[in-house]
Amino acid sequence: IEASDLGGENVKVEFEDGIAWVKLNRPDKRNAMSVGLAEDMIRVLDALEIDDRAGVVILTGEGEAFSAGMDLKDFFRATDGGSDIQRMRAYRSTRAWQWRLLMHYAKPTIAMVNGWCFGGAFTPLICCDLAIASEDAVFGLSEINWGVIPGGVVSKAISTLMNDRKAMYYVMTGEKFGGKMAEQLGLVNEAVPGDKLRERTVEIARVLLEKNPTVLRQARMAYKYVREMTWEESAEYLTAKADQTTFVDPEKGREKGLSQFLDTKTYRPGHGAYKR
Ligand code: ACO
């Protein structure tokens, strides 16, 4: 499928040397996330998972916003008058991509926060593996400012990354904060000047593209799943996951790594990766 055909009306997809750029594409609405956008995102993410042009997915926004959150008009107004089944379906489509698909996605994901990031936008931000923000990006849990709670799954999502005192402060005040503060809060890995945002994000994507993709996938998934497990469960699961990784890895990375370190002594794992 051509990149231009993938995204539909609300999402733009571009491929560039192993990177799939997925852009929320409603710049006139500050990329507010509508039900239509959810449907487009589900289709795009589903397709990219098995598209060899996508080694890493970078999620960002077209124009001046990353995303101004849920589309208050299209999402809330349009479903308020509807039946509970319609509401349930609308919420389900949003959850499907913002949380379920992104949280356990087969390809590595980086959120590139280029501008406004409010409310509901925290969910896809947090569910991506990594996040880089522009120092000029503006974040806010603005729900309280228009009389609702950080719902969907926002309150849960922020509790996985933010310190409780700080999360509560922003939930209760709705105060805005910038990219550097988002870095201090642990919401993004780094905040960089706006003119370096793309360059730095691509640099990180390139590092990921050099790794053994099977092992990288298993490592990401294992980390995300053990967060919800006890120590006992984690030990059992991780041992099984490590064995499974060896079994499913067509590259036989573990074998190569061991042999290049112990037998041929051609590399030091502490300094960098084995020769693929
Ligand atoms: N839902 C629906 N429409 C939106 C949203 C949104 N979340 N955000 C912006 N828009 C629309 C505006 O209504 C406007 O539409 P119009 O051109 O048809 O009038 C257009 O996008 C441009 O928005 P402006 O407000 O004119 O843009 P400005 O650059 O002045 O401000 C800002 C940008 C600060 C992001 C502002 O739009 C805003 O506060 N948006 C809402 C942010 C928010 O609180 N989101 C909800 C969080 S809660 C949740 O997600 C559940």
Coordinates of N, CA and C in Angstrom, one line a residue, residues 20-211:
A20 N 8.9 4.9 10.0 CA 7.6 5.3 9.6 C 7.2 6.5 10.4
W21 N 7.0 7.6 9.8 CA 6.5 8.8 10.4 C 5.0 8.7 10.4
V22 N 4.4 8.7 11.6 CA 2.9 8.7 11.7 C 2.5 10.0 12.3
K23 N 1.8 10.9 11.5 CA 1.5 12.2 12.0 C 0.0 12.4 12.2
L24 N -0.4 12.8 13.4 CA -1.8 13.2 13.6 C -2.0 14.4 12.7
N25 N -3.0 14.3 11.8 CA -3.1 15.3 10.7 C -4.4 16.0 10.7
R26 N -4.6 16.8 11.8 CA -5.8 17.7 11.8 C -5.2 19.0 12.4
P27 N -4.2 19.6 11.7 CA -3.5 20.8 12.2 C -4.5 21.9 12.5
D28 N -5.6 22.1 11.7 CA -6.5 23.2 12.0 C -7.2 23.0 13.3
K29 N -7.3 21.8 13.8 CA -8.0 21.5 15.0 C -7.0 21.1 16.1
R30 N -5.7 21.5 15.9 CA -4.6 21.3 16.8 C -4.5 19.7 17.1
N31 N -4.8 19.0 16.1 CA -4.7 17.5 16.1 C -5.5 16.9 17.3
A32 N -6.7 17.6 17.6 CA -7.6 17.0 18.5 C -8.0 15.6 18.0
M33 N -8.2 14.7 18.9 CA -8.4 13.3 18.4 C -9.9 12.9 18.4
S34 N -10.4 12.7 17.2 CA -11.8 12.4 17.0 C -12.0 10.9 16.8
V35 N -13.2 10.5 16.7 CA -13.5 9.1 16.5 C -12.9 8.7 15.1
G36 N -13.1 9.5 14.1 CA -12.5 9.2 12.8 C -11.0 9.1 12.9
L37 N -10.3 9.9 13.7 CA -8.9 9.8 13.8 C -8.5 8.4 14.4
A38 N -9.3 8.0 15.4 CA -9.1 6.7 16.1 C -9.2 5.6 15.0
E39 N -10.2 5.7 14.2 CA -10.3 4.6 13.2 C -9.2 4.6 12.2
D40 N -8.7 5.8 11.8 CA -7.5 5.8 10.9 C -6.3 5.3 11.6
M41 N -6.1 5.7 12.9 CA -4.9 5.2 13.6 C -4.9 3.7 13.8
I42 N -6.0 3.1 14.1 CA -6.1 1.7 14.3 C -5.7 1.0 13.0
R43 N -6.2 1.5 11.9 CA -5.8 0.9 10.6 C -4.3 1.1 10.2
V44 N -3.8 2.3 10.5 CA -2.4 2.6 10.2 C -1.5 1.7 11.1
L45 N -1.7 1.7 12.4 CA -0.8 1.0 13.3 C -0.9 -0.5 13.0
D46 N -2.1 -1.0 12.6 CA -2.2 -2.4 12.3 C -1.4 -2.7 11.0
A47 N -1.5 -1.9 10.0 CA -0.8 -2.1 8.8 C 0.7 -2.0 9.0
L48 N 1.2 -1.0 9.8 CA 2.6 -0.8 9.9 C 3.3 -2.0 10.6
E49 N 2.6 -2.6 11.5 CA 3.2 -3.7 12.2 C 3.8 -4.8 11.3
I50 N 3.2 -5.0 10.2 CA 3.7 -6.0 9.3 C 4.2 -5.4 8.0
D51 N 4.6 -4.1 8.0 CA 5.2 -3.5 6.9 C 6.7 -3.3 7.1
D52 N 7.5 -3.9 6.2 CA 8.9 -3.9 6.3 C 9.5 -2.5 6.2
R53 N 8.8 -1.6 5.7 CA 9.3 -0.2 5.6 C 9.3 0.5 7.0
A54 N 8.6 -0.1 7.9 CA 8.5 0.5 9.3 C 9.4 -0.3 10.2
G55 N 10.6 0.1 10.5 CA 11.4 -0.6 11.5 C 11.2 0.1 12.9
V56 N 11.0 1.4 12.9 CA 10.6 2.2 14.0 C 9.5 3.1 13.7
V57 N 8.5 3.3 14.6 CA 7.4 4.2 14.3 C 7.6 5.4 15.1
I58 N 7.6 6.6 14.5 CA 7.6 7.9 15.2 C 6.3 8.6 15.1
L59 N 5.7 8.8 16.3 CA 4.3 9.4 16.4 C 4.5 10.9 16.6
T60 N 3.9 11.7 15.8 CA 4.1 13.2 16.0 C 2.8 13.9 15.4
G61 N 2.9 15.2 15.5 CA 1.7 15.9 15.0 C 2.1 16.9 13.9
E62 N 1.1 17.0 13.0 CA 1.3 18.0 11.8 C 1.0 19.4 12.4
G63 N 1.8 20.4 12.0 CA 1.5 21.7 12.4 C 2.1 22.0 13.8
E64 N 1.4 22.9 14.5 CA 1.9 23.4 15.7 C 1.6 22.6 17.0
A65 N 0.8 21.6 16.8 CA 0.4 20.8 18.0 C 0.9 19.3 17.9
F66 N 1.2 18.7 19.0 CA 1.3 17.2 19.0 C -0.2 16.8 19.0
S67 N -0.9 17.1 20.1 CA -2.3 16.9 20.0 C -3.0 17.7 21.2
A68 N -4.0 18.4 20.9 CA -4.8 19.1 21.9 C -5.8 18.2 22.6
G69 N -5.5 16.9 22.6 CA -6.4 16.0 23.4 C -7.6 15.5 22.7
M70 N -8.5 15.0 23.4 CA -9.7 14.4 22.8 C -10.5 15.5 22.1
D71 N -11.1 15.2 21.0 CA -11.9 16.2 20.3 C -13.2 16.4 21.0
L72 N -13.3 17.5 21.7 CA -14.4 17.8 22.6 C -15.7 17.8 21.9
K73 N -15.6 18.3 20.6 CA -16.9 18.5 19.8 C -17.3 17.2 19.2
D74 N -16.4 16.7 18.4 CA -16.7 15.4 17.7 C -16.9 14.3 18.6
F75 N -16.0 14.2 19.6 CA -16.1 13.0 20.5 C -17.2 13.1 21.5
F76 N -17.1 14.1 22.4 CA -18.0 14.2 23.5 C -19.4 14.6 23.1
R77 N -19.5 15.7 22.3 CA -20.8 16.2 21.9 C -21.5 15.1 21.0
A78 N -20.8 14.5 20.1 CA -21.5 13.6 19.2 C -21.9 12.3 19.9
T79 N -21.2 11.9 20.9 CA -21.6 10.7 21.6 C -22.5 10.9 22.8
D80 N -22.6 12.2 23.3 CA -23.4 12.5 24.5 C -24.9 12.1 24.2
G81 N -25.4 12.4 23.1 CA -26.8 12.2 22.8 C -27.0 10.7 22.4
G82 N -26.0 10.0 22.1 CA -26.2 8.7 21.5 C -26.5 7.6 22.6
S83 N -26.6 6.4 22.2 CA -26.9 5.3 23.1 C -25.6 4.9 23.8
D84 N -25.8 4.2 24.9 CA -24.6 3.7 25.6 C -23.7 2.8 24.8
I85 N -24.4 2.1 23.9 CA -23.5 1.2 23.0 C -22.7 2.1 22.1
Q86 N -23.2 3.2 21.5 CA -22.4 4.1 20.7 C -21.3 4.7 21.5
R87 N -21.5 5.1 22.7 CA -20.5 5.7 23.5 C -19.4 4.6 23.8
M88 N -19.8 3.4 24.1 CA -18.9 2.3 24.4 C -18.0 2.1 23.2
R89 N -18.6 2.1 22.0 CA -17.8 1.8 20.8 C -16.8 2.9 20.5
A90 N -17.2 4.2 20.7 CA -16.3 5.3 20.5 C -15.1 5.2 21.5
Y91 N -15.4 5.0 22.8 CA -14.3 4.8 23.8 C -13.4 3.7 23.4
R92 N -14.0 2.6 22.9 CA -13.2 1.4 22.6 C -12.3 1.7 21.5
S93 N -12.7 2.5 20.5 CA -11.8 2.7 19.3 C -10.6 3.6 19.8
T94 N -10.9 4.5 20.7 CA -9.8 5.3 21.2 C -8.8 4.5 22.0
R95 N -9.4 3.7 23.0 CA -8.5 2.9 23.8 C -7.7 2.0 22.9
A96 N -8.3 1.5 21.8 CA -7.7 0.5 21.0 C -6.3 0.9 20.5
W97 N -6.2 2.2 20.1 CA -4.9 2.6 19.6 C -4.1 3.3 20.6
Q98 N -4.7 4.3 21.4 CA -3.9 5.1 22.3 C -3.2 4.2 23.4
W99 N -3.9 3.2 23.7 CA -3.4 2.4 24.8 C -3.0 1.0 24.3
R100 N -4.0 0.2 24.0 CA -3.7 -1.3 23.7 C -2.7 -1.5 22.6
L101 N -2.9 -0.9 21.4 CA -2.0 -1.1 20.3 C -0.6 -0.5 20.6
L102 N -0.6 0.7 21.1 CA 0.8 1.3 21.3 C 1.5 0.6 22.5
M103 N 0.8 0.3 23.6 CA 1.5 -0.3 24.7 C 2.3 -1.6 24.4
H104 N 1.6 -2.4 23.6 CA 2.3 -3.7 23.3 C 2.5 -3.9 21.8
Y105 N 3.0 -2.8 21.2 CA 3.2 -2.8 19.7 C 4.4 -3.6 19.3
A106 N 4.3 -4.2 18.2 CA 5.4 -5.1 17.7 C 6.7 -4.3 17.3
K107 N 6.5 -3.1 16.9 CA 7.7 -2.3 16.5 C 8.0 -1.2 17.6
P108 N 9.3 -0.8 17.7 CA 9.6 0.2 18.7 C 8.9 1.6 18.3
T109 N 8.5 2.3 19.3 CA 7.7 3.5 19.1 C 8.4 4.7 19.8
I110 N 8.4 5.8 19.1 CA 8.9 7.1 19.8 C 7.9 8.2 19.6
A111 N 7.5 8.8 20.6 CA 6.6 10.0 20.5 C 7.5 11.2 20.4
M112 N 7.3 12.0 19.3 CA 8.0 13.2 19.1 C 7.1 14.4 19.4
V113 N 7.2 15.0 20.5 CA 6.2 16.0 20.9 C 6.6 17.4 20.4
N114 N 6.0 17.8 19.4 CA 6.4 19.0 18.6 C 5.7 20.3 19.1
G115 N 4.6 20.1 19.9 CA 3.9 21.3 20.3 C 2.9 21.0 21.4
W116 N 1.7 21.6 21.4 CA 0.7 21.4 22.4 C 0.4 19.9 22.7
C117 N 0.3 19.6 23.9 CA 0.0 18.2 24.3 C -0.9 18.2 25.6
F118 N -2.1 18.0 25.4 CA -3.1 18.2 26.4 C -3.9 16.9 26.7
G119 N -4.3 16.7 27.9 CA -5.3 15.8 28.3 C -5.1 14.4 27.7
G120 N -6.1 14.0 26.9 CA -6.1 12.7 26.3 C -4.8 12.3 25.5
A121 N -4.0 13.4 25.1 CA -2.8 13.1 24.3 C -1.7 12.5 25.2
F122 N -1.9 12.6 26.6 CA -0.9 11.9 27.4 C -0.9 10.4 27.3
T123 N -2.1 9.8 26.9 CA -2.1 8.4 26.8 C -1.2 7.8 25.7
P124 N -1.4 8.3 24.4 CA -0.4 7.8 23.4 C 1.0 8.2 23.7
L125 N 1.2 9.4 24.3 CA 2.6 9.8 24.7 C 3.2 8.8 25.6
I126 N 2.5 8.4 26.6 CA 3.0 7.5 27.6 C 3.1 6.1 27.1
C127 N 2.2 5.7 26.3 CA 2.2 4.3 25.8 C 3.3 4.0 24.7
C128 N 3.9 5.1 24.1 CA 5.0 4.9 23.2 C 6.2 4.5 24.1
D129 N 7.2 3.8 23.5 CA 8.3 3.3 24.3 C 9.2 4.5 24.8
L130 N 9.4 5.4 23.9 CA 10.3 6.6 24.2 C 9.6 7.8 23.8
A131 N 10.0 9.0 24.4 CA 9.4 10.2 23.9 C 10.5 11.3 24.0
I132 N 10.5 12.2 23.0 CA 11.4 13.3 22.9 C 10.5 14.5 22.6
A133 N 10.8 15.6 23.4 CA 9.9 16.8 23.2 C 10.8 18.0 22.8
S134 N 10.1 18.9 22.1 CA 10.7 20.2 21.9 C 10.6 20.9 23.2
E135 N 11.7 21.7 23.5 CA 11.7 22.6 24.7 C 10.5 23.5 24.7
D136 N 10.0 23.9 23.5 CA 8.9 24.8 23.4 C 7.5 24.1 23.5
A137 N 7.5 22.8 23.5 CA 6.2 22.1 23.6 C 5.5 22.5 24.9
V138 N 4.2 22.5 24.9 CA 3.4 22.9 26.1 C 2.5 21.7 26.5
F139 N 2.6 21.3 27.7 CA 1.9 20.1 28.2 C 0.9 20.6 29.2
G140 N -0.2 19.9 29.4 CA -1.2 20.2 30.4 C -2.2 19.1 30.6
L141 N -2.5 18.8 31.9 CA -3.7 18.0 32.2 C -4.8 19.0 32.4
S142 N -5.4 19.4 31.3 CA -6.3 20.6 31.4 C -7.7 20.1 31.7
E143 N -8.0 18.8 31.9 CA -9.3 18.4 32.1 C -10.1 19.2 33.2
I144 N -9.4 19.4 34.3 CA -10.0 20.1 35.4 C -10.5 21.5 35.0
N145 N -9.8 22.1 34.0 CA -10.2 23.4 33.5 C -11.5 23.5 32.7
W146 N -11.9 22.3 32.2 CA -13.2 22.4 31.6 C -14.2 21.4 32.3
G147 N -13.9 21.1 33.5 CA -14.9 20.4 34.3 C -15.1 18.9 34.2
V148 N -14.0 18.3 33.8 CA -14.0 16.8 33.8 C -12.8 16.3 34.5
I149 N -12.7 15.0 34.7 CA -11.5 14.4 35.3 C -10.6 13.8 34.2
P150 N -9.3 13.7 34.5 CA -8.5 13.0 33.5 C -8.9 11.5 33.4
G151 N -9.8 11.3 32.4 CA -10.4 10.0 32.3 C -9.8 9.2 31.2
G152 N -10.6 8.5 30.4 CA -10.1 7.5 29.4 C -9.2 6.7 30.2
V153 N -7.9 6.7 29.9 CA -7.0 6.0 30.8 C -5.8 6.9 31.3
V154 N -6.1 8.2 31.2 CA -5.0 9.2 31.4 C -4.5 9.1 32.9
S155 N -5.4 9.1 33.8 CA -4.9 9.0 35.2 C -4.1 7.8 35.5
K156 N -4.5 6.7 34.9 CA -3.7 5.5 35.1 C -2.3 5.6 34.4
A157 N -2.3 6.2 33.2 CA -1.1 6.3 32.4 C -0.1 7.2 33.1
I158 N -0.5 8.3 33.6 CA 0.4 9.2 34.3 C 1.0 8.6 35.6
S159 N 0.2 7.8 36.2 CA 0.7 7.1 37.5 C 1.8 6.1 37.2
T160 N 1.9 5.7 36.0 CA 3.0 4.8 35.7 C 4.4 5.5 35.5
L161 N 4.3 6.8 35.2 CA 5.6 7.5 34.9 C 5.9 8.6 35.9
M162 N 4.8 9.2 36.5 CA 5.0 10.4 37.3 C 5.0 10.1 38.8
N163 N 5.8 10.8 39.5 CA 5.7 10.8 41.0 C 4.3 11.2 41.4
D164 N 3.8 10.6 42.5 CA 2.4 10.9 42.9 C 2.1 12.3 43.2
R165 N 3.0 12.9 44.0 CA 2.8 14.3 44.4 C 2.7 15.2 43.1
K166 N 3.6 15.0 42.2 CA 3.7 15.9 41.0 C 2.5 15.6 40.1
A167 N 2.1 14.3 40.0 CA 0.9 14.0 39.2 C -0.3 14.6 39.7
M168 N -0.5 14.5 41.1 CA -1.7 15.1 41.7 C -1.7 16.6 41.5
Y169 N -0.5 17.2 41.6 CA -0.4 18.7 41.5 C -1.0 19.1 40.1
Y170 N -0.6 18.4 39.1 CA -1.0 18.8 37.7 C -2.5 18.4 37.5
V171 N -2.9 17.2 38.0 CA -4.3 16.8 37.9 C -5.2 17.8 38.5
M172 N -4.8 18.4 39.7 CA -5.6 19.3 40.5 C -5.6 20.7 40.0
T173 N -4.4 21.2 39.5 CA -4.3 22.6 39.1 C -4.5 22.8 37.6
G174 N -4.3 21.8 36.8 CA -4.4 21.9 35.3 C -3.3 22.9 34.8
E175 N -2.3 23.1 35.6 CA -1.2 24.1 35.2 C -0.4 23.6 34.0
K176 N -0.1 24.5 33.1 CA 0.7 24.1 31.9 C 2.2 23.9 32.3
F177 N 2.9 23.1 31.6 CA 4.4 23.0 31.8 C 5.1 22.8 30.4
G178 N 6.3 23.1 30.4 CA 7.1 23.0 29.2 C 7.8 21.7 29.0
G179 N 8.6 21.7 27.9 CA 9.3 20.4 27.6 C 10.3 20.0 28.6
K180 N 11.1 21.0 29.1 CA 12.1 20.7 30.1 C 11.5 20.1 31.4
M181 N 10.4 20.7 31.8 CA 9.7 20.2 33.0 C 9.2 18.7 32.7
A182 N 8.7 18.5 31.4 CA 8.2 17.2 31.1 C 9.4 16.2 31.2
E183 N 10.6 16.6 30.9 CA 11.7 15.8 31.1 C 12.0 15.5 32.5
Q184 N 11.9 16.5 33.4 CA 12.2 16.4 34.8 C 11.1 15.5 35.4
L185 N 9.9 15.5 34.9 CA 8.8 14.7 35.4 C 8.9 13.3 35.0
G186 N 9.8 13.0 34.0 CA 9.9 11.6 33.5 C 8.9 11.3 32.4
L187 N 8.2 12.3 31.9 CA 7.2 12.1 30.9 C 7.8 11.9 29.5
V188 N 9.0 12.5 29.3 CA 9.8 12.4 28.1 C 11.2 12.1 28.5
N189 N 11.9 11.4 27.6 CA 13.3 11.1 27.8 C 14.2 12.4 27.8
E190 N 13.9 13.2 26.8 CA 14.7 14.4 26.7 C 13.8 15.5 26.1
A191 N 14.2 16.8 26.4 CA 13.6 17.9 25.7 C 14.8 18.6 25.0
V192 N 14.6 18.9 23.8 CA 15.7 19.5 23.0 C 15.1 20.8 22.3
P193 N 16.0 21.7 21.9 CA 15.5 22.9 21.2 C 14.7 22.5 20.0
G194 N 13.7 23.2 19.6 CA 12.8 22.9 18.6 C 13.5 22.6 17.2
D195 N 14.6 23.3 16.9 CA 15.2 23.1 15.6 C 16.1 21.8 15.6
K196 N 16.2 21.2 16.8 CA 17.0 19.9 16.9 C 16.1 18.7 17.1
L197 N 14.8 18.9 17.2 CA 13.9 17.9 17.6 C 13.9 16.7 16.6
R198 N 13.7 17.0 15.4 CA 13.7 15.9 14.4 C 15.0 15.2 14.3
E199 N 16.1 15.9 14.3 CA 17.4 15.4 14.2 C 17.7 14.4 15.3
R200 N 17.4 14.8 16.5 CA 17.7 14.0 17.7 C 16.8 12.8 17.7
T201 N 15.5 12.9 17.3 CA 14.6 11.8 17.3 C 15.0 10.8 16.3
V202 N 15.5 11.2 15.1 CA 15.9 10.3 14.1 C 17.2 9.6 14.5
E203 N 18.1 10.3 15.3 CA 19.3 9.8 15.8 C 19.0 8.5 16.7
I204 N 18.0 8.7 17.5 CA 17.6 7.6 18.4 C 17.0 6.5 17.6
A205 N 16.2 6.8 16.7 CA 15.5 5.8 15.8 C 16.6 5.0 15.1
R206 N 17.7 5.6 14.7 CA 18.8 4.9 14.0 C 19.5 3.9 14.9
V207 N 19.7 4.3 16.1 CA 20.3 3.4 17.1 C 19.4 2.1 17.2
L208 N 18.1 2.3 17.3 CA 17.2 1.2 17.5 C 17.2 0.3 16.2
L209 N 17.3 1.0 15.1 CA 17.3 0.2 13.8 C 18.5 -0.7 13.7
E210 N 19.6 -0.4 14.4 CA 20.8 -1.2 14.3 C 20.7 -2.5 15.2
K211 N 19.7 -2.5 16.1 CA 19.7 -3.6 17.1 C 19.0 -4.8 16.4

